[in-house]
Amino acid sequence: MSQPQFLYADERFADIQMLRYRLNGFEDLTIRQKQLIYYLSQATLSGRDITFDQYGKYNLLIRKTLEAIYVNKKDKDHSEQFTFLSTYLKRLWFSNGIHHHYGCMKFIPGFSPDYLFVSMEETDSQLLPLRKGQTVRQLFEEIKPVIFDPTIFAKRVNKEKGVDLITSSACNFYQDVTQDEVETYYKENKDDGMSGQPSWGLNSTLVKEDGEIREIVWKADGKYGNAIQKIIIWLEKAEDVAENDNQKDVIKKLIRFYKSGDLHDFDDYSIAWVHDKESQVDFINGFIEVYGDPLGLKGTWEGIVEYVDKQASLRTKIISDNAQWFEDHSPVDPRFKKKQVKGVSASVICAAMLGGEEYPASAIGINLPNAEWIRERHGSKSVTIGNLTEAYNQATKGSGFREEFVIDEQTVRMLDQYDNLCDDLHTDLHECLGHGSGQLLPGTSPDALKAYSSTIEEARADLFALYYMADEKLVELNLLPDHTAYQAQYYSYMLNGLMTQLTRITPGHDIEEAHMRNRALIAYWTMRHSKGNVQFEKIDGKTFVRIHDYKKLRDCFAELLGEIQRIKSEGDYHAAQQLIETYAVKVDGVLHEEVLQRFSKLNIAPYKGFINPVLKPITDASGNIIDVTVEYTEKYDEQMLRYSKQYGTL
């Protein structure tokens, strides 16, 4: 009997399409590997509440209130107001809070304050997150302005030039401190000077109390302690079934960091993780990426469990094995090149569980650790998440997007033939080599670019990948089938950066998110400096992107890569500011309106995220796990409500 077709696309709401990803080859793993994945998955889900709290002070309070209402009314209330509340709650789940996961603007609720209050009164008060002695009315008055007043906590991460980035951002990493106070505090308290050891401030809330500024550290007996203790319990179980001694050491050092909160322990863990290159199962768990902090200091909690796709990883192994060649031939100043590339490893993996900042929306490629000094001395590990890319590609087939936005049939055919291959390769080059390339000059602080650091770093990695996409070396290594395939990536990248990523921007708003700024920076700088090689062209009243000479476009990428690497290597803050503010922030309102109008006719959700599979342990009479099965049938709201109940730690 044939297997039923796997359905990648699932529920859709607001501007979001939910997808499912398949655990390819999971059944071929050993029992021990399945046990390891299960325990690590439990650790991944146990940190969920941390991310909600980091994204906003009131997120957990609002989530718990709306979940109680939703459960109470789901099968009874068929009103428009309940539909609005349901959509708001689903968006909140998706974004780990009340701000858009990508644009960082606060959601506008469709339901009314009166409906919220009446619904709270109708709900069993024992299900509401009432503090001791607090009434339903008092809880309502507490959360009402946070939900309904557009001027309160308007942006989760504000990167607007000329304002205090800390006091104008709703993220919950700071309390009663200003941007100047934060920058001064860390400048004065970095006892290792310019070395970047460790990543000061990564795992703490900075607060001012009685006029004194201090850090509240996130650790097992500190802030977020209840969640971290649960994570540790599952990590200890994972340690017992680790694949090898190196992996056991990685888990042991992560547990030590979670208990101590000492960032030197985090560095020890990161180094051990880089050197574990033999394990088929791997994971990320902790305070990692700093995009959620406007100053790029604080790490948002995230988790992902993965296992290697051995066949697909042959591609990344070729790239890794040739890392020194790519570094040597990079079109940047020799002063900024690494004389010896160390420890570069990369693989294509299957995600088995997503959590924290990686859930429901996830990256499709990861390169870690972020600490520059560890990269230089020990190397890095990169992954391309193949089964998530598979889900994206399968879910968007036949959407009509290319027919609407690509300039001619010849280019559409080129994209149909090569774009998926080139997208995967671009991600590999970006993660495997781009982030690991180059070096800082002696005396340059890793934090010199401040709020512009993330955008510059993403642009540097993208440009490295774009430059090499057109290199004959890729054909020689059998990574591309011919010398013209790269053109598909060049066209789709420029189209996205110049036009189609605008579908993710609210009319009248600037570009805020670091990856979107990176793509706009590259696309608009390149068009400005291409001397007419890249142009907007009107056909039947519609705007299209025309590229006349792809080889000349590569020359522009090379020039910009050289400048971006110089900015990072020298810590040139003002040059970074000038580039980003000139090319990466402002939106052409007329073009934006046109793109949105054309996109709306396609009925495509601009954002996509994932429903996790359900891993179910099969146990023997003694309670020992003898197998783990995978189910793909859990609905989005069922999963979110189960997670809140089962992994509600804060």
Short mmCIF file of N, CA, C and O in Angstrom, two decimals, residues 243-289:
data_model
loop_
_atom_site.label_atom_id
_atom_site.label_comp_id
_atom_site.label_asym_id
_atom_site.label_seq_id
_atom_site.Cartn_x
_atom_site.Cartn_y
_atom_site.Cartn_z
N GLU A 243 26.27 10.03 22.11
CA GLU A 243 26.84 9.14 21.11
C GLU A 243 28.30 8.80 21.38
O GLU A 243 28.80 7.75 20.97
N ASN A 244 29.02 9.71 22.02
CA ASN A 244 30.46 9.52 22.24
C ASN A 244 30.92 10.40 23.39
O ASN A 244 30.15 11.22 23.91
N ASP A 245 32.18 10.27 23.76
CA ASP A 245 32.71 11.03 24.90
C ASP A 245 32.75 12.53 24.61
O ASP A 245 32.54 13.35 25.52
N ASN A 246 33.04 12.91 23.36
CA ASN A 246 33.07 14.34 23.03
C ASN A 246 31.70 14.97 23.22
O ASN A 246 31.58 16.07 23.78
N GLN A 247 30.68 14.30 22.75
CA GLN A 247 29.33 14.84 22.90
C GLN A 247 28.93 14.87 24.37
O GLN A 247 28.27 15.82 24.83
N LYS A 248 29.30 13.86 25.11
CA LYS A 248 29.03 13.85 26.55
C LYS A 248 29.68 15.05 27.23
O LYS A 248 29.09 15.70 28.11
N ASP A 249 30.89 15.38 26.80
CA ASP A 249 31.61 16.53 27.37
C ASP A 249 30.91 17.84 27.01
O ASP A 249 30.83 18.75 27.84
N VAL A 250 30.39 17.94 25.79
CA VAL A 250 29.65 19.13 25.38
C VAL A 250 28.44 19.34 26.30
O VAL A 250 28.21 20.45 26.81
N ILE A 251 27.67 18.29 26.49
CA ILE A 251 26.46 18.41 27.32
C ILE A 251 26.84 18.74 28.76
O ILE A 251 26.20 19.58 29.41
N LYS A 252 27.87 18.09 29.27
CA LYS A 252 28.31 18.34 30.65
C LYS A 252 28.71 19.81 30.84
O LYS A 252 28.37 20.44 31.86
N LYS A 253 29.40 20.38 29.85
CA LYS A 253 29.85 21.78 29.97
C LYS A 253 28.68 22.75 29.82
O LYS A 253 28.69 23.83 30.43
N LEU A 254 27.68 22.40 29.02
CA LEU A 254 26.50 23.26 28.93
C LEU A 254 25.75 23.26 30.27
O LEU A 254 25.29 24.32 30.73
N ILE A 255 25.63 22.10 30.88
CA ILE A 255 24.98 22.02 32.19
C ILE A 255 25.74 22.87 33.20
O ILE A 255 25.14 23.61 34.00
N ARG A 256 27.06 22.79 33.17
CA ARG A 256 27.88 23.59 34.09
C ARG A 256 27.61 25.08 33.89
O ARG A 256 27.47 25.83 34.86
N PHE A 257 27.51 25.51 32.63
CA PHE A 257 27.22 26.93 32.37
C PHE A 257 25.85 27.32 32.90
O PHE A 257 25.68 28.36 33.53
N TYR A 258 24.85 26.47 32.65
CA TYR A 258 23.51 26.79 33.12
C TYR A 258 23.47 26.90 34.65
O TYR A 258 22.69 27.67 35.21
N LYS A 259 24.29 26.12 35.33
CA LYS A 259 24.32 26.19 36.79
C LYS A 259 25.08 27.40 37.30
O LYS A 259 24.67 28.04 38.28
N SER A 260 26.19 27.72 36.66
CA SER A 260 27.03 28.82 37.15
C SER A 260 26.64 30.18 36.61
O SER A 260 26.82 31.20 37.28
N GLY A 261 26.15 30.22 35.36
CA GLY A 261 25.89 31.49 34.71
C GLY A 261 27.15 32.22 34.31
O GLY A 261 27.10 33.37 33.83
N ASP A 262 28.30 31.58 34.46
CA ASP A 262 29.59 32.19 34.15
C ASP A 262 29.87 32.07 32.66
O ASP A 262 29.92 30.96 32.12
N LEU A 263 30.07 33.20 32.00
CA LEU A 263 30.26 33.18 30.55
C LEU A 263 31.57 32.54 30.13
O LEU A 263 31.71 32.13 28.97
N HIS A 264 32.53 32.43 31.02
CA HIS A 264 33.73 31.65 30.70
C HIS A 264 33.36 30.17 30.53
O HIS A 264 33.92 29.47 29.68
N ASP A 265 32.39 29.70 31.33
CA ASP A 265 31.89 28.33 31.14
C ASP A 265 31.16 28.19 29.81
O ASP A 265 31.22 27.13 29.17
N PHE A 266 30.45 29.25 29.41
CA PHE A 266 29.78 29.21 28.11
C PHE A 266 30.81 29.11 26.98
O PHE A 266 30.60 28.37 26.01
N ASP A 267 31.91 29.83 27.11
CA ASP A 267 32.97 29.73 26.10
C ASP A 267 33.56 28.33 26.06
O ASP A 267 33.84 27.79 24.98
N ASP A 268 33.76 27.72 27.24
CA ASP A 268 34.27 26.34 27.27
C ASP A 268 33.30 25.39 26.56
O ASP A 268 33.73 24.51 25.81
N TYR A 269 32.02 25.59 26.82
CA TYR A 269 31.01 24.77 26.13
C TYR A 269 31.07 25.00 24.62
O TYR A 269 31.04 24.04 23.83
N SER A 270 31.15 26.26 24.19
CA SER A 270 31.15 26.58 22.76
C SER A 270 32.35 25.96 22.06
O SER A 270 32.24 25.45 20.94
N ILE A 271 33.51 26.00 22.71
CA ILE A 271 34.72 25.41 22.12
C ILE A 271 34.56 23.89 22.00
O ILE A 271 34.88 23.29 20.96
N ALA A 272 34.04 23.27 23.04
CA ALA A 272 33.81 21.82 22.99
C ALA A 272 32.82 21.47 21.89
O ALA A 272 32.98 20.46 21.18
N TRP A 273 31.78 22.30 21.75
CA TRP A 273 30.76 22.05 20.72
C TRP A 273 31.36 22.15 19.32
O TRP A 273 31.07 21.32 18.44
N VAL A 274 32.24 23.11 19.10
CA VAL A 274 32.90 23.25 17.79
C VAL A 274 33.71 22.01 17.46
O VAL A 274 33.74 21.54 16.32
N HIS A 275 34.38 21.47 18.47
CA HIS A 275 35.28 20.33 18.22
C HIS A 275 34.55 19.00 18.13
O HIS A 275 35.15 18.00 17.72
N ASP A 276 33.27 18.96 18.47
CA ASP A 276 32.50 17.72 18.31
C ASP A 276 31.98 17.65 16.88
O ASP A 276 30.92 18.18 16.57
N LYS A 277 32.72 16.98 16.03
CA LYS A 277 32.38 16.92 14.61
C LYS A 277 32.03 15.51 14.15
O LYS A 277 31.79 15.30 12.96
N GLU A 278 31.99 14.58 15.09
CA GLU A 278 31.73 13.19 14.71
C GLU A 278 30.30 12.77 15.00
O GLU A 278 29.81 11.81 14.40
N SER A 279 29.62 13.46 15.90
CA SER A 279 28.28 13.05 16.29
C SER A 279 27.29 13.25 15.16
O SER A 279 27.31 14.29 14.49
N GLN A 280 26.41 12.28 14.98
CA GLN A 280 25.38 12.42 13.97
C GLN A 280 24.22 13.27 14.47
O GLN A 280 23.60 14.01 13.72
N VAL A 281 23.94 13.18 15.77
CA VAL A 281 22.92 14.03 16.39
C VAL A 281 23.61 15.23 17.01
O VAL A 281 24.66 15.11 17.64
N ASP A 282 23.03 16.42 16.83
CA ASP A 282 23.61 17.63 17.39
C ASP A 282 22.48 18.53 17.87
O ASP A 282 21.29 18.26 17.60
N PHE A 283 22.84 19.59 18.56
CA PHE A 283 21.80 20.47 19.10
C PHE A 283 22.39 21.84 19.42
O PHE A 283 23.60 22.01 19.57
N ILE A 284 21.49 22.81 19.50
CA ILE A 284 21.81 24.15 20.00
C ILE A 284 20.82 24.43 21.12
O ILE A 284 19.62 24.20 20.95
N ASN A 285 21.32 24.93 22.23
CA ASN A 285 20.44 25.17 23.36
C ASN A 285 21.06 26.26 24.22
O ASN A 285 22.13 26.06 24.79
N GLY A 286 20.41 27.44 24.27
CA GLY A 286 20.98 28.48 25.12
C GLY A 286 20.68 29.88 24.65
O GLY A 286 19.85 30.12 23.78
N PHE A 287 21.40 30.81 25.25
CA PHE A 287 21.27 32.23 24.93
C PHE A 287 22.27 32.54 23.82
O PHE A 287 23.47 32.70 24.08
N ILE A 288 21.79 32.62 22.59
CA ILE A 288 22.69 32.57 21.43
C ILE A 288 22.70 33.88 20.64
O ILE A 288 23.63 34.67 20.74
N GLU A 289 21.66 34.10 19.84
CA GLU A 289 21.67 35.22 18.91
C GLU A 289 21.26 36.53 19.60
O GLU A 289 20.45 36.53 20.52
#
